[in-house]
Short mmCIF file of N, CA and C in Angstrom, two decimals:
data_model
loop_
_atom_site.label_atom_id
_atom_site.label_comp_id
_atom_site.label_asym_id
_atom_site.label_seq_id
_atom_site.Cartn_x
_atom_site.Cartn_y
_atom_site.Cartn_z
N UNK S 255 22.34 -78.07 49.19
CA UNK S 255 21.12 -77.31 48.99
C UNK S 255 21.07 -76.21 50.05
N UNK S 256 20.56 -75.06 49.65
CA UNK S 256 20.38 -73.95 50.58
C UNK S 256 18.90 -73.57 50.67
N UNK S 257 18.55 -72.97 51.78
CA UNK S 257 17.23 -72.37 51.96
C UNK S 257 17.42 -70.88 52.14
N UNK S 258 16.56 -70.11 51.51
CA UNK S 258 16.60 -68.66 51.64
C UNK S 258 15.30 -68.21 52.29
N UNK S 259 15.43 -67.66 53.49
CA UNK S 259 14.28 -67.17 54.25
C UNK S 259 14.24 -65.65 54.12
N UNK S 260 13.15 -65.13 53.59
CA UNK S 260 13.04 -63.69 53.36
C UNK S 260 11.74 -63.17 53.96
N UNK S 261 11.88 -62.14 54.79
CA UNK S 261 10.73 -61.45 55.37
C UNK S 261 10.47 -60.19 54.56
N UNK S 262 9.21 -59.99 54.19
CA UNK S 262 8.77 -58.80 53.45
C UNK S 262 7.70 -58.11 54.29
N UNK S 263 7.78 -56.80 54.39
CA UNK S 263 6.75 -56.01 55.08
C UNK S 263 6.11 -55.08 54.06
N UNK S 264 4.89 -55.41 53.68
CA UNK S 264 4.17 -54.60 52.70
C UNK S 264 3.61 -53.34 53.36
N UNK S 265 3.46 -52.31 52.57
CA UNK S 265 2.74 -51.13 53.04
C UNK S 265 1.31 -51.58 53.32
N UNK S 266 0.71 -51.07 54.39
CA UNK S 266 -0.60 -51.56 54.84
C UNK S 266 -1.69 -51.44 53.77
N UNK S 267 -1.58 -50.47 52.89
CA UNK S 267 -2.59 -50.30 51.85
C UNK S 267 -2.23 -51.02 50.55
N UNK S 268 -1.13 -51.81 50.56
CA UNK S 268 -0.68 -52.48 49.33
C UNK S 268 -0.39 -53.97 49.55
N UNK S 269 -0.97 -54.53 50.60
CA UNK S 269 -0.70 -55.93 50.94
C UNK S 269 -1.11 -56.86 49.80
N UNK S 270 -2.28 -56.67 49.24
CA UNK S 270 -2.74 -57.56 48.17
C UNK S 270 -1.83 -57.47 46.95
N UNK S 271 -1.40 -56.27 46.60
CA UNK S 271 -0.46 -56.11 45.49
C UNK S 271 0.86 -56.83 45.78
N UNK S 272 1.33 -56.72 47.02
CA UNK S 272 2.58 -57.37 47.41
C UNK S 272 2.44 -58.89 47.31
N UNK S 273 1.32 -59.42 47.75
CA UNK S 273 1.09 -60.87 47.65
C UNK S 273 1.14 -61.32 46.20
N UNK S 274 0.48 -60.57 45.33
CA UNK S 274 0.46 -60.93 43.91
C UNK S 274 1.85 -60.86 43.30
N UNK S 275 2.61 -59.85 43.65
CA UNK S 275 3.96 -59.72 43.14
C UNK S 275 4.82 -60.91 43.59
N UNK S 276 4.70 -61.29 44.86
CA UNK S 276 5.48 -62.41 45.36
C UNK S 276 5.03 -63.73 44.73
N UNK S 277 3.75 -63.87 44.43
CA UNK S 277 3.28 -65.05 43.70
C UNK S 277 3.88 -65.10 42.31
N UNK S 278 3.94 -63.95 41.64
CA UNK S 278 4.54 -63.86 40.30
C UNK S 278 6.02 -64.24 40.37
N UNK S 279 6.70 -63.75 41.40
CA UNK S 279 8.11 -64.09 41.57
C UNK S 279 8.27 -65.59 41.82
N UNK S 280 7.40 -66.17 42.63
CA UNK S 280 7.47 -67.60 42.90
C UNK S 280 7.28 -68.44 41.65
N UNK S 281 6.37 -68.02 40.80
CA UNK S 281 6.15 -68.74 39.54
C UNK S 281 7.41 -68.66 38.67
N UNK S 282 8.00 -67.48 38.58
CA UNK S 282 9.24 -67.33 37.80
C UNK S 282 10.36 -68.17 38.40
N UNK S 283 10.47 -68.17 39.73
CA UNK S 283 11.51 -68.98 40.38
C UNK S 283 11.34 -70.46 40.04
N UNK S 284 10.12 -70.93 40.04
CA UNK S 284 9.86 -72.36 39.83
C UNK S 284 10.34 -72.84 38.47
N UNK S 285 10.57 -71.93 37.54
CA UNK S 285 11.04 -72.28 36.20
C UNK S 285 12.55 -72.14 36.07
N UNK S 286 13.21 -71.64 37.12
CA UNK S 286 14.65 -71.40 37.06
C UNK S 286 15.44 -72.68 37.33
N UNK S 287 16.57 -72.85 36.67
CA UNK S 287 17.42 -74.01 36.94
C UNK S 287 17.87 -74.02 38.40
N UNK S 288 17.82 -75.18 39.03
CA UNK S 288 18.29 -75.31 40.40
C UNK S 288 17.29 -74.96 41.48
N UNK S 289 16.08 -74.55 41.07
CA UNK S 289 15.02 -74.27 42.04
C UNK S 289 14.60 -75.57 42.71
N UNK S 290 14.35 -75.51 44.02
CA UNK S 290 13.90 -76.70 44.74
C UNK S 290 12.43 -76.61 45.09
N UNK S 291 12.10 -75.74 46.05
CA UNK S 291 10.72 -75.61 46.51
C UNK S 291 10.53 -74.22 47.10
N UNK S 292 9.26 -73.89 47.33
CA UNK S 292 8.94 -72.57 47.89
C UNK S 292 7.72 -72.69 48.78
N UNK S 293 7.79 -72.05 49.92
CA UNK S 293 6.66 -71.90 50.83
C UNK S 293 6.47 -70.42 51.09
N UNK S 294 5.23 -69.97 51.09
CA UNK S 294 4.92 -68.59 51.45
C UNK S 294 4.14 -68.62 52.75
N UNK S 295 4.58 -67.83 53.70
CA UNK S 295 3.99 -67.78 55.03
C UNK S 295 3.41 -66.40 55.28
N UNK S 296 2.19 -66.36 55.76
CA UNK S 296 1.52 -65.09 56.05
C UNK S 296 1.40 -64.96 57.57
N UNK S 297 1.99 -63.93 58.11
CA UNK S 297 2.02 -63.74 59.56
C UNK S 297 0.61 -63.63 60.13
N UNK S 298 0.39 -64.30 61.26
CA UNK S 298 -0.89 -64.20 61.96
C UNK S 298 -0.94 -62.94 62.84
N UNK S 299 0.21 -62.42 63.21
CA UNK S 299 0.24 -61.24 64.09
C UNK S 299 0.40 -59.93 63.34
N UNK S 300 0.87 -59.99 62.09
CA UNK S 300 1.09 -58.77 61.29
C UNK S 300 0.63 -59.06 59.86
N UNK S 301 -0.58 -58.61 59.48
CA UNK S 301 -1.11 -58.93 58.15
C UNK S 301 -0.25 -58.41 56.99
N UNK S 302 0.64 -57.47 57.27
CA UNK S 302 1.48 -56.92 56.22
C UNK S 302 2.80 -57.67 56.05
N UNK S 303 3.05 -58.66 56.91
CA UNK S 303 4.31 -59.41 56.85
C UNK S 303 4.12 -60.71 56.07
N UNK S 304 4.92 -60.86 55.03
CA UNK S 304 4.89 -62.05 54.18
C UNK S 304 6.31 -62.62 54.18
N UNK S 305 6.43 -63.89 54.51
CA UNK S 305 7.73 -64.54 54.56
C UNK S 305 7.77 -65.67 53.55
N UNK S 306 8.88 -65.78 52.85
CA UNK S 306 9.05 -66.88 51.91
C UNK S 306 10.27 -67.71 52.32
N UNK S 307 10.15 -69.01 52.10
CA UNK S 307 11.27 -69.93 52.28
C UNK S 307 11.42 -70.67 50.96
N UNK S 308 12.56 -70.44 50.31
CA UNK S 308 12.81 -71.02 48.99
C UNK S 308 14.09 -71.83 49.06
N UNK S 309 14.06 -73.04 48.50
CA UNK S 309 15.28 -73.85 48.44
C UNK S 309 15.85 -73.82 47.03
N UNK S 310 17.19 -73.84 47.01
CA UNK S 310 17.96 -73.79 45.76
C UNK S 310 19.07 -74.82 45.83
N UNK S 311 19.55 -75.26 44.70
CA UNK S 311 20.60 -76.26 44.64
C UNK S 311 21.90 -75.84 45.29
N UNK S 312 22.23 -74.54 45.21
CA UNK S 312 23.49 -74.05 45.78
C UNK S 312 23.45 -72.52 45.86
N UNK S 313 24.43 -71.96 46.56
CA UNK S 313 24.56 -70.51 46.60
C UNK S 313 24.76 -69.92 45.21
N UNK S 314 25.58 -70.57 44.39
CA UNK S 314 25.85 -70.07 43.04
C UNK S 314 24.58 -70.04 42.20
N UNK S 315 23.76 -71.07 42.35
CA UNK S 315 22.49 -71.11 41.59
C UNK S 315 21.58 -69.97 42.03
N UNK S 316 21.50 -69.76 43.35
CA UNK S 316 20.67 -68.66 43.85
C UNK S 316 21.20 -67.31 43.38
N UNK S 317 22.51 -67.13 43.42
CA UNK S 317 23.11 -65.88 42.95
C UNK S 317 22.78 -65.64 41.48
N UNK S 318 22.81 -66.72 40.68
CA UNK S 318 22.45 -66.59 39.26
C UNK S 318 21.00 -66.16 39.11
N UNK S 319 20.10 -66.73 39.92
CA UNK S 319 18.70 -66.32 39.88
C UNK S 319 18.57 -64.83 40.23
N UNK S 320 19.25 -64.41 41.28
CA UNK S 320 19.14 -63.01 41.72
C UNK S 320 19.60 -62.04 40.64
N UNK S 321 20.55 -62.46 39.80
CA UNK S 321 21.08 -61.59 38.74
C UNK S 321 20.34 -61.75 37.42
N UNK S 322 19.33 -62.60 37.37
CA UNK S 322 18.68 -62.94 36.10
C UNK S 322 17.67 -61.90 35.65
N UNK S 323 17.50 -61.77 34.34
CA UNK S 323 16.45 -60.91 33.80
C UNK S 323 15.05 -61.37 34.23
N UNK S 324 14.85 -62.68 34.39
CA UNK S 324 13.53 -63.19 34.80
C UNK S 324 13.16 -62.67 36.18
N UNK S 325 14.13 -62.62 37.09
CA UNK S 325 13.86 -62.09 38.43
C UNK S 325 13.57 -60.59 38.35
N UNK S 326 14.35 -59.87 37.56
CA UNK S 326 14.13 -58.42 37.43
C UNK S 326 12.72 -58.14 36.92
N UNK S 327 12.27 -58.92 35.98
CA UNK S 327 10.91 -58.75 35.44
C UNK S 327 9.86 -59.09 36.49
N UNK S 328 10.05 -60.21 37.18
CA UNK S 328 9.07 -60.65 38.18
C UNK S 328 8.95 -59.67 39.34
N UNK S 329 10.05 -59.03 39.70
CA UNK S 329 10.07 -58.14 40.87
C UNK S 329 9.94 -56.66 40.50
N UNK S 330 9.66 -56.37 39.25
CA UNK S 330 9.52 -54.97 38.81
C UNK S 330 8.45 -54.26 39.64
N UNK S 331 8.80 -53.13 40.20
CA UNK S 331 7.87 -52.34 40.99
C UNK S 331 7.79 -52.72 42.46
N UNK S 332 8.57 -53.71 42.87
CA UNK S 332 8.49 -54.21 44.25
C UNK S 332 8.83 -53.13 45.28
N UNK S 333 9.83 -52.32 45.00
CA UNK S 333 10.27 -51.33 45.99
C UNK S 333 9.14 -50.41 46.45
N UNK S 334 8.20 -50.14 45.59
CA UNK S 334 7.08 -49.26 45.94
C UNK S 334 6.08 -49.92 46.89
N UNK S 335 6.19 -51.24 47.06
CA UNK S 335 5.22 -51.98 47.88
C UNK S 335 5.66 -52.18 49.32
N UNK S 336 6.95 -52.00 49.59
CA UNK S 336 7.48 -52.35 50.91
C UNK S 336 7.50 -51.18 51.87
N UNK S 337 7.06 -51.44 53.09
CA UNK S 337 7.11 -50.44 54.16
C UNK S 337 8.54 -50.30 54.68
N UNK S 338 9.32 -51.37 54.55
CA UNK S 338 10.74 -51.36 54.90
C UNK S 338 11.43 -52.41 54.04
N UNK S 339 12.73 -52.33 53.92
CA UNK S 339 13.42 -53.28 53.04
C UNK S 339 13.26 -54.72 53.51
N UNK S 340 13.09 -55.66 52.57
CA UNK S 340 13.03 -57.07 52.94
C UNK S 340 14.33 -57.50 53.63
N UNK S 341 14.23 -58.49 54.49
CA UNK S 341 15.40 -59.07 55.17
C UNK S 341 15.50 -60.52 54.76
N UNK S 342 16.69 -60.91 54.31
CA UNK S 342 16.89 -62.25 53.78
C UNK S 342 18.12 -62.89 54.42
N UNK S 343 18.04 -64.20 54.62
CA UNK S 343 19.17 -64.95 55.15
C UNK S 343 19.21 -66.31 54.48
N UNK S 344 20.43 -66.79 54.23
CA UNK S 344 20.63 -68.09 53.61
C UNK S 344 20.98 -69.12 54.68
N UNK S 345 20.51 -70.35 54.48
CA UNK S 345 20.74 -71.45 55.41
C UNK S 345 21.17 -72.69 54.63
N UNK S 346 22.00 -73.49 55.24
CA UNK S 346 22.31 -74.81 54.71
C UNK S 346 21.13 -75.73 55.05
N UNK S 347 20.67 -76.51 54.08
CA UNK S 347 19.56 -77.43 54.32
C UNK S 347 20.13 -78.80 54.67
N UNK S 348 19.65 -79.37 55.75
CA UNK S 348 20.07 -80.70 56.16
C UNK S 348 21.49 -80.74 56.71
N UNK S 349 22.04 -81.94 56.83
CA UNK S 349 23.34 -82.14 57.43
C UNK S 349 24.44 -81.95 56.48
#
């Protein structure tokens, strides 16, 4: 199992839209094969920073999600919401 930690920085005037878009993406992810769990974290020091931690069955499963039409639909318009590009890193979960 892998965990994918992604930091998103919304434009200051579009934070609510960014939150809704990420919620929509989370709902779509939850229906994808190999999805494990998702946590959304809202920074206490930067109201425009939204971080997600999503677990997937494997790298291949996550790659399939990233290439899927469902993800493209869920994330449509996302680029217009970010003050800077999201940063993502993959981690091995557990031992």
